C-alpha cells in the first residue's frame, strides 16, 4: 500500500505531519508498538531534515506485509560528505534553527539507530534521497 | 478486541433519542452511529468521557447510577464525596450545611474523597522516582484519560503511572476504619458521589485493579438537587457530623486543573479538555516531546469542576474551591495516616492493558488489505463529513464499509451520482435514508 506526502522546506510548524499520518496508518495494522515507534521516529527525523535543509521534498511510504519502506526525495543543497553527516553531533544547521530545537546533528544517526536499513544518495547542489526500511518480522505481530 | 465486557455508565434512552446526531459529531473516539433514527453506541470504543451527554439536546443520554434507596440496605452508609461537590453550591452555603444535609438524607458518615491525597501523592512520587514508568509519566487520576490511552494510544500505556486516584484509597480507609470499630463488612455501604460517567465506569469495571470496595455510585446532579432543596427548606437545622476531617489546600485543589502538576518538582504539564489531551498525546506518541517528566491529563475542561454531572458553572466551582483552599490549612495531620502503612501497599494498580480499537485485523496482511480498501473507498467519498450517512465522518464510513458494517450507498453524494447514472431510483435512496434516520424524519413533510 502506497501513500505520498509533500514536505515543505522551512515550514517548522508542519514538521511531523507526515509522520503522524503514517503513525495513524500503522496503528491500524496490529504491529508491535515498538516497531511502530521505530518507524515513526525515523520518519520524523527524515521529515525534519527536509524542513530544516531543503526547499521541498516528498515522502513516499510503502507498506507491505514484509516491510515498511519510506523514500524521502528532496530538492535542496544536498550532502557533500555523507560519512561526516552520519556522525552524531555533526550539523550544518544555523544558530537560528538550533534555537528552535532542531539541527542538533542527531537526525541521520537517529534514523540509523531506528531503521533496519538506511540508504542515502545525494547530489550536492541538487538534492538528496534517503531510503529507510523497517522489516516486519513474525514476532512484530501481536497475537 | 482483547476484552469485551466493559461496563459503560453511558446509555442511550431510545425512547427519548431524536436521532439528531449531535452526540455522534462530538464523540472523540467515533463510538457512535445513527441507525433507524436512533444513536447507537459501539461499546468497545466508548471511554465514558460524557461528551455525548453534554451535547444531547433532549437528555436521551443517561448516566446509569445506583438506586438511592439501595443505601438503605446497609446499617452504615458512607458517602465519599469529592471536593467539587461542595464547590457547586452558592457561597452562602457552608460545607457544614452541605454535609449535614447529606446526613439528613440518610448517610451515617461523610468523607471527602481527597482526604487520601497525601498518600496518593507520596506513592506517585515514589513511583516516579523509581524510574519504572516510561516518561513522561501520565497520571491515572482521570479514568476517561486512562481509557482513551488504552483504545487510541496503546503505545503510551507504559506511561500510565500505576497509582490509584484518591477516591479508591479513601473508600479502602473508611471500610478499614469501621471494621476496626467492630463493624461487620456486610453492614457497610460505601457510596461514591460522582461528578462524571467515567468514574462510574471505573468503579464498576476498574482498569488495573481488583473489584472496588465501593458498593454504589450516586450521580452528583441527583444529590445536588436533593441537598439544595433540603438546605433551602430548613436553613438552620444542623446535625452533628461524626469524624469531621479538614482537607488541606492541596487536597481541595487536587481535582482541579494543575492540582497534581503543582506539586511535581520536575518539569510537568497540566492539560484539560479531551480534544486538547488527544492532540498532545499524538505528539507524545511521536516522541516529539522531550524532557517532560509528568503529565496531568483531564478529560473535562476545568477538570472535575467541569464534570458532566456537576450542576454548577465550572469556572464558579473552581473559584469557590480556590477560595476554600486559601482558608484551609496547608498541611494537617489526618486520621487516614494511622493506616498509612497498609494503605500504601494497596495504592498501586496492576499494569494497564492496551485494548486498541484501531486495529483493522489481527493478521497484518489482512489489515493492510483492509487499509487499501479504506483508502480506495475514501477516494470515492466527498470528504465533507456531513454525517448524513449515519457515520461521524467519511473516513468512519469508509472503515465501516470495509468492515461490513455499512454500505457506501449510505453516502448521499454517491446516491446522487448513482441516480444521475440511472443506477439508483429515488425510492431506493429514500429507503436508505429512512433506514438511517428513521421513518418519521423523511415522511413528516409529505
PDB file of C-alpha atoms in Angstrom, chain B residues 60-215:
ATOM      1  CA  UNK B  60     -31.501  10.996  25.843  1.00  0.00           C
ATOM      2  CA  UNK B  61     -28.031  10.028  27.042  1.00  0.00           C
ATOM      3  CA  UNK B  62     -28.400   8.714  30.536  1.00  0.00           C
ATOM      4  CA  UNK B  63     -25.760   8.003  33.079  1.00  0.00           C
ATOM      5  CA  UNK B  64     -26.774   4.945  34.974  1.00  0.00           C
ATOM      6  CA  UNK B  65     -26.483   5.325  38.708  1.00  0.00           C
ATOM      7  CA  UNK B  66     -27.313   3.032  41.563  1.00  0.00           C
ATOM      8  CA  UNK B  67     -30.735   3.467  43.060  1.00  0.00           C
ATOM      9  CA  UNK B  68     -30.506   5.834  46.008  1.00  0.00           C
ATOM     10  CA  UNK B  69     -32.798   3.583  48.028  1.00  0.00           C
ATOM     11  CA  UNK B  70     -30.035   0.973  47.873  1.00  0.00           C
ATOM     12  CA  UNK B  71     -28.221   2.922  50.586  1.00  0.00           C
ATOM     13  CA  UNK B  72     -30.945   1.676  52.956  1.00  0.00           C
ATOM     14  CA  UNK B  73     -29.633  -1.884  52.638  1.00  0.00           C
ATOM     15  CA  UNK B  74     -26.732  -1.004  54.900  1.00  0.00           C
ATOM     16  CA  UNK B  75     -26.521  -0.132  58.567  1.00  0.00           C
ATOM     17  CA  UNK B  76     -23.514   2.135  57.979  1.00  0.00           C
ATOM     18  CA  UNK B  77     -23.908   4.349  54.946  1.00  0.00           C
ATOM     19  CA  UNK B  78     -20.739   6.150  53.978  1.00  0.00           C
ATOM     20  CA  UNK B  79     -20.826   8.940  51.387  1.00  0.00           C
ATOM     21  CA  UNK B  80     -17.471   9.516  49.723  1.00  0.00           C
ATOM     22  CA  UNK B  81     -17.791  12.949  48.182  1.00  0.00           C
ATOM     23  CA  UNK B  82     -15.290  14.797  46.009  1.00  0.00           C
ATOM     24  CA  UNK B  83     -14.483  18.414  46.839  1.00  0.00           C
ATOM     25  CA  UNK B  84     -16.180  19.651  43.661  1.00  0.00           C
ATOM     26  CA  UNK B  85     -19.488  18.667  45.222  1.00  0.00           C
ATOM     27  CA  UNK B  86     -19.345  21.443  47.802  1.00  0.00           C
ATOM     28  CA  UNK B  87     -17.819  23.738  45.195  1.00  0.00           C
ATOM     29  CA  UNK B  88     -21.084  23.838  43.265  1.00  0.00           C
ATOM     30  CA  UNK B  89     -23.217  25.426  45.924  1.00  0.00           C
ATOM     31  CA  UNK B  90     -23.677  29.174  46.284  1.00  0.00           C
ATOM     32  CA  UNK B  91     -21.103  30.720  48.569  1.00  0.00           C
ATOM     33  CA  UNK B  92     -23.517  31.447  51.410  1.00  0.00           C
ATOM     34  CA  UNK B  93     -23.968  27.711  51.944  1.00  0.00           C
ATOM     35  CA  UNK B  94     -21.247  26.277  54.153  1.00  0.00           C
ATOM     36  CA  UNK B  95     -19.520  22.917  53.883  1.00  0.00           C
ATOM     37  CA  UNK B  96     -21.043  22.021  57.273  1.00  0.00           C
ATOM     38  CA  UNK B  97     -24.551  22.684  55.981  1.00  0.00           C
ATOM     39  CA  UNK B  98     -23.946  20.543  52.928  1.00  0.00           C
ATOM     40  CA  UNK B  99     -22.539  17.652  54.928  1.00  0.00           C
ATOM     41  CA  UNK B 100     -25.297  17.973  57.466  1.00  0.00           C
ATOM     42  CA  UNK B 101     -27.921  17.729  54.725  1.00  0.00           C
ATOM     43  CA  UNK B 102     -26.259  14.571  53.452  1.00  0.00           C
ATOM     44  CA  UNK B 103     -26.721  13.140  56.966  1.00  0.00           C
ATOM     45  CA  UNK B 104     -30.381  14.134  56.822  1.00  0.00           C
ATOM     46  CA  UNK B 105     -30.676  12.256  53.558  1.00  0.00           C
ATOM     47  CA  UNK B 106     -29.655   9.093  55.348  1.00  0.00           C
ATOM     48  CA  UNK B 107     -25.893   8.821  55.221  1.00  0.00           C
ATOM     49  CA  UNK B 108     -24.250   7.970  58.528  1.00  0.00           C
ATOM     50  CA  UNK B 109     -20.721   9.046  57.580  1.00  0.00           C
ATOM     51  CA  UNK B 110     -19.439  11.726  55.225  1.00  0.00           C
ATOM     52  CA  UNK B 111     -15.905  11.560  53.941  1.00  0.00           C
ATOM     53  CA  UNK B 112     -14.257  13.739  51.331  1.00  0.00           C
ATOM     54  CA  UNK B 113     -12.529  11.691  48.639  1.00  0.00           C
ATOM     55  CA  UNK B 114      -9.463  13.943  48.558  1.00  0.00           C
ATOM     56  CA  UNK B 115      -8.596  13.112  52.175  1.00  0.00           C
ATOM     57  CA  UNK B 116      -6.310  10.458  50.715  1.00  0.00           C
ATOM     58  CA  UNK B 117      -4.356  12.889  48.534  1.00  0.00           C
ATOM     59  CA  UNK B 118      -1.299  12.834  50.831  1.00  0.00           C
ATOM     60  CA  UNK B 119      -0.910   9.113  50.370  1.00  0.00           C
ATOM     61  CA  UNK B 120      -1.608   9.193  46.635  1.00  0.00           C
ATOM     62  CA  UNK B 121       0.917  11.978  46.166  1.00  0.00           C
ATOM     63  CA  UNK B 122       3.545  10.105  48.162  1.00  0.00           C
ATOM     64  CA  UNK B 123       3.041   6.977  46.063  1.00  0.00           C
ATOM     65  CA  UNK B 124       3.137   8.991  42.833  1.00  0.00           C
ATOM     66  CA  UNK B 125       6.472  10.477  43.859  1.00  0.00           C
ATOM     67  CA  UNK B 126       7.896   7.094  44.859  1.00  0.00           C
ATOM     68  CA  UNK B 127       6.780   5.568  41.573  1.00  0.00           C
ATOM     69  CA  UNK B 128       8.088   8.493  39.523  1.00  0.00           C
ATOM     70  CA  UNK B 129      11.464   8.273  41.259  1.00  0.00           C
ATOM     71  CA  UNK B 130      11.655   4.510  40.851  1.00  0.00           C
ATOM     72  CA  UNK B 131      12.180   5.078  37.121  1.00  0.00           C
ATOM     73  CA  UNK B 132       9.943   2.116  36.333  1.00  0.00           C
ATOM     74  CA  UNK B 133       7.392   4.141  34.404  1.00  0.00           C
ATOM     75  CA  UNK B 134       8.113   5.485  30.917  1.00  0.00           C
ATOM     76  CA  UNK B 135       8.471   9.270  30.767  1.00  0.00           C
ATOM     77  CA  UNK B 136       6.530  11.441  30.548  1.00  0.00           C
ATOM     78  CA  UNK B 137       4.552   9.598  33.207  1.00  0.00           C
ATOM     79  CA  UNK B 138       0.813  10.140  32.879  1.00  0.00           C
ATOM     80  CA  UNK B 139      -1.407  10.412  35.932  1.00  0.00           C
ATOM     81  CA  UNK B 140      -4.118   7.755  36.267  1.00  0.00           C
ATOM     82  CA  UNK B 141      -6.385  10.222  38.073  1.00  0.00           C
ATOM     83  CA  UNK B 142      -8.889  10.692  35.241  1.00  0.00           C
ATOM     84  CA  UNK B 143     -10.427   7.342  34.208  1.00  0.00           C
ATOM     85  CA  UNK B 144     -11.582   8.695  30.837  1.00  0.00           C
ATOM     86  CA  UNK B 145      -7.952   9.507  30.011  1.00  0.00           C
ATOM     87  CA  UNK B 146      -6.775   6.030  31.062  1.00  0.00           C
ATOM     88  CA  UNK B 147      -9.382   4.545  28.716  1.00  0.00           C
ATOM     89  CA  UNK B 148      -8.537   6.994  25.938  1.00  0.00           C
ATOM     90  CA  UNK B 149      -4.916   5.828  26.107  1.00  0.00           C
ATOM     91  CA  UNK B 150      -5.961   2.174  26.125  1.00  0.00           C
ATOM     92  CA  UNK B 151      -8.076   2.433  22.984  1.00  0.00           C
ATOM     93  CA  UNK B 152      -6.395   5.185  20.982  1.00  0.00           C
ATOM     94  CA  UNK B 153      -2.793   5.392  22.174  1.00  0.00           C
ATOM     95  CA  UNK B 154      -1.912   1.804  23.101  1.00  0.00           C
ATOM     96  CA  UNK B 155       1.813   2.534  22.786  1.00  0.00           C
ATOM     97  CA  UNK B 156       1.528   5.025  25.652  1.00  0.00           C
ATOM     98  CA  UNK B 157       0.094   2.522  28.119  1.00  0.00           C
ATOM     99  CA  UNK B 158       3.533   2.053  29.754  1.00  0.00           C
ATOM    100  CA  UNK B 159       3.463   5.781  30.580  1.00  0.00           C
ATOM    101  CA  UNK B 160       0.444   5.481  32.864  1.00  0.00           C
ATOM    102  CA  UNK B 161       1.501   5.974  36.479  1.00  0.00           C
ATOM    103  CA  UNK B 162       0.038   2.933  38.251  1.00  0.00           C
ATOM    104  CA  UNK B 163      -1.310   4.811  41.267  1.00  0.00           C
ATOM    105  CA  UNK B 164      -4.979   4.789  42.217  1.00  0.00           C
ATOM    106  CA  UNK B 165      -6.908   8.036  42.489  1.00  0.00           C
ATOM    107  CA  UNK B 166      -7.726   9.323  45.999  1.00  0.00           C
ATOM    108  CA  UNK B 167     -11.325   8.085  45.988  1.00  0.00           C
ATOM    109  CA  UNK B 168     -10.309   4.405  45.975  1.00  0.00           C
ATOM    110  CA  UNK B 169      -7.884   4.948  48.829  1.00  0.00           C
ATOM    111  CA  UNK B 170     -10.447   6.916  50.836  1.00  0.00           C
ATOM    112  CA  UNK B 171     -13.001   4.158  50.394  1.00  0.00           C
ATOM    113  CA  UNK B 172     -10.491   1.488  51.475  1.00  0.00           C
ATOM    114  CA  UNK B 173      -9.564   3.589  54.512  1.00  0.00           C
ATOM    115  CA  UNK B 174     -13.150   4.090  55.630  1.00  0.00           C
ATOM    116  CA  UNK B 175     -14.034   0.441  55.320  1.00  0.00           C
ATOM    117  CA  UNK B 176     -10.948  -0.487  57.322  1.00  0.00           C
ATOM    118  CA  UNK B 177     -11.661   2.118  59.966  1.00  0.00           C
ATOM    119  CA  UNK B 178     -15.235   0.944  60.517  1.00  0.00           C
ATOM    120  CA  UNK B 179     -14.095  -2.666  60.651  1.00  0.00           C
ATOM    121  CA  UNK B 180     -11.601  -1.709  63.346  1.00  0.00           C
ATOM    122  CA  UNK B 181     -14.511  -0.272  65.287  1.00  0.00           C
ATOM    123  CA  UNK B 182     -16.065  -3.746  65.286  1.00  0.00           C
ATOM    124  CA  UNK B 183     -18.451  -3.199  62.398  1.00  0.00           C
ATOM    125  CA  UNK B 184     -19.181  -6.109  60.073  1.00  0.00           C
ATOM    126  CA  UNK B 185     -18.139  -5.806  56.443  1.00  0.00           C
ATOM    127  CA  UNK B 186     -21.632  -6.593  55.183  1.00  0.00           C
ATOM    128  CA  UNK B 187     -23.152  -3.763  57.211  1.00  0.00           C
ATOM    129  CA  UNK B 188     -21.030  -1.130  55.472  1.00  0.00           C
ATOM    130  CA  UNK B 189     -22.241   0.504  52.281  1.00  0.00           C
ATOM    131  CA  UNK B 190     -19.751   2.871  50.669  1.00  0.00           C
ATOM    132  CA  UNK B 191     -21.262   5.208  48.118  1.00  0.00           C
ATOM    133  CA  UNK B 192     -19.302   7.470  45.835  1.00  0.00           C
ATOM    134  CA  UNK B 193     -20.897  10.686  44.659  1.00  0.00           C
ATOM    135  CA  UNK B 194     -19.607  11.067  41.139  1.00  0.00           C
ATOM    136  CA  UNK B 195     -19.088  14.189  39.024  1.00  0.00           C
ATOM    137  CA  UNK B 196     -18.804  12.177  35.803  1.00  0.00           C
ATOM    138  CA  UNK B 197     -19.617   8.989  33.917  1.00  0.00           C
ATOM    139  CA  UNK B 198     -16.014   7.852  33.675  1.00  0.00           C
ATOM    140  CA  UNK B 199     -15.684   7.455  37.444  1.00  0.00           C
ATOM    141  CA  UNK B 200     -18.771   5.235  37.462  1.00  0.00           C
ATOM    142  CA  UNK B 201     -17.307   3.034  34.773  1.00  0.00           C
ATOM    143  CA  UNK B 202     -14.032   2.941  36.718  1.00  0.00           C
ATOM    144  CA  UNK B 203     -15.784   1.797  39.876  1.00  0.00           C
ATOM    145  CA  UNK B 204     -17.934  -0.788  38.077  1.00  0.00           C
ATOM    146  CA  UNK B 205     -15.170  -2.250  35.938  1.00  0.00           C
ATOM    147  CA  UNK B 206     -11.855  -0.993  37.255  1.00  0.00           C
ATOM    148  CA  UNK B 207      -8.820  -0.925  34.972  1.00  0.00           C
ATOM    149  CA  UNK B 208      -5.718  -2.439  36.541  1.00  0.00           C
ATOM    150  CA  UNK B 209      -7.232  -3.268  39.915  1.00  0.00           C
ATOM    151  CA  UNK B 210      -9.406  -5.891  41.515  1.00  0.00           C
ATOM    152  CA  UNK B 211     -13.016  -5.242  42.444  1.00  0.00           C
ATOM    153  CA  UNK B 212     -13.514  -1.872  44.049  1.00  0.00           C
ATOM    154  CA  UNK B 213     -14.692  -1.702  47.672  1.00  0.00           C
ATOM    155  CA  UNK B 214     -17.283   0.892  46.679  1.00  0.00           C
ATOM    156  CA  UNK B 215     -20.815  -0.517  46.891  1.00  0.00           C
TER     157      UNK B 215
END
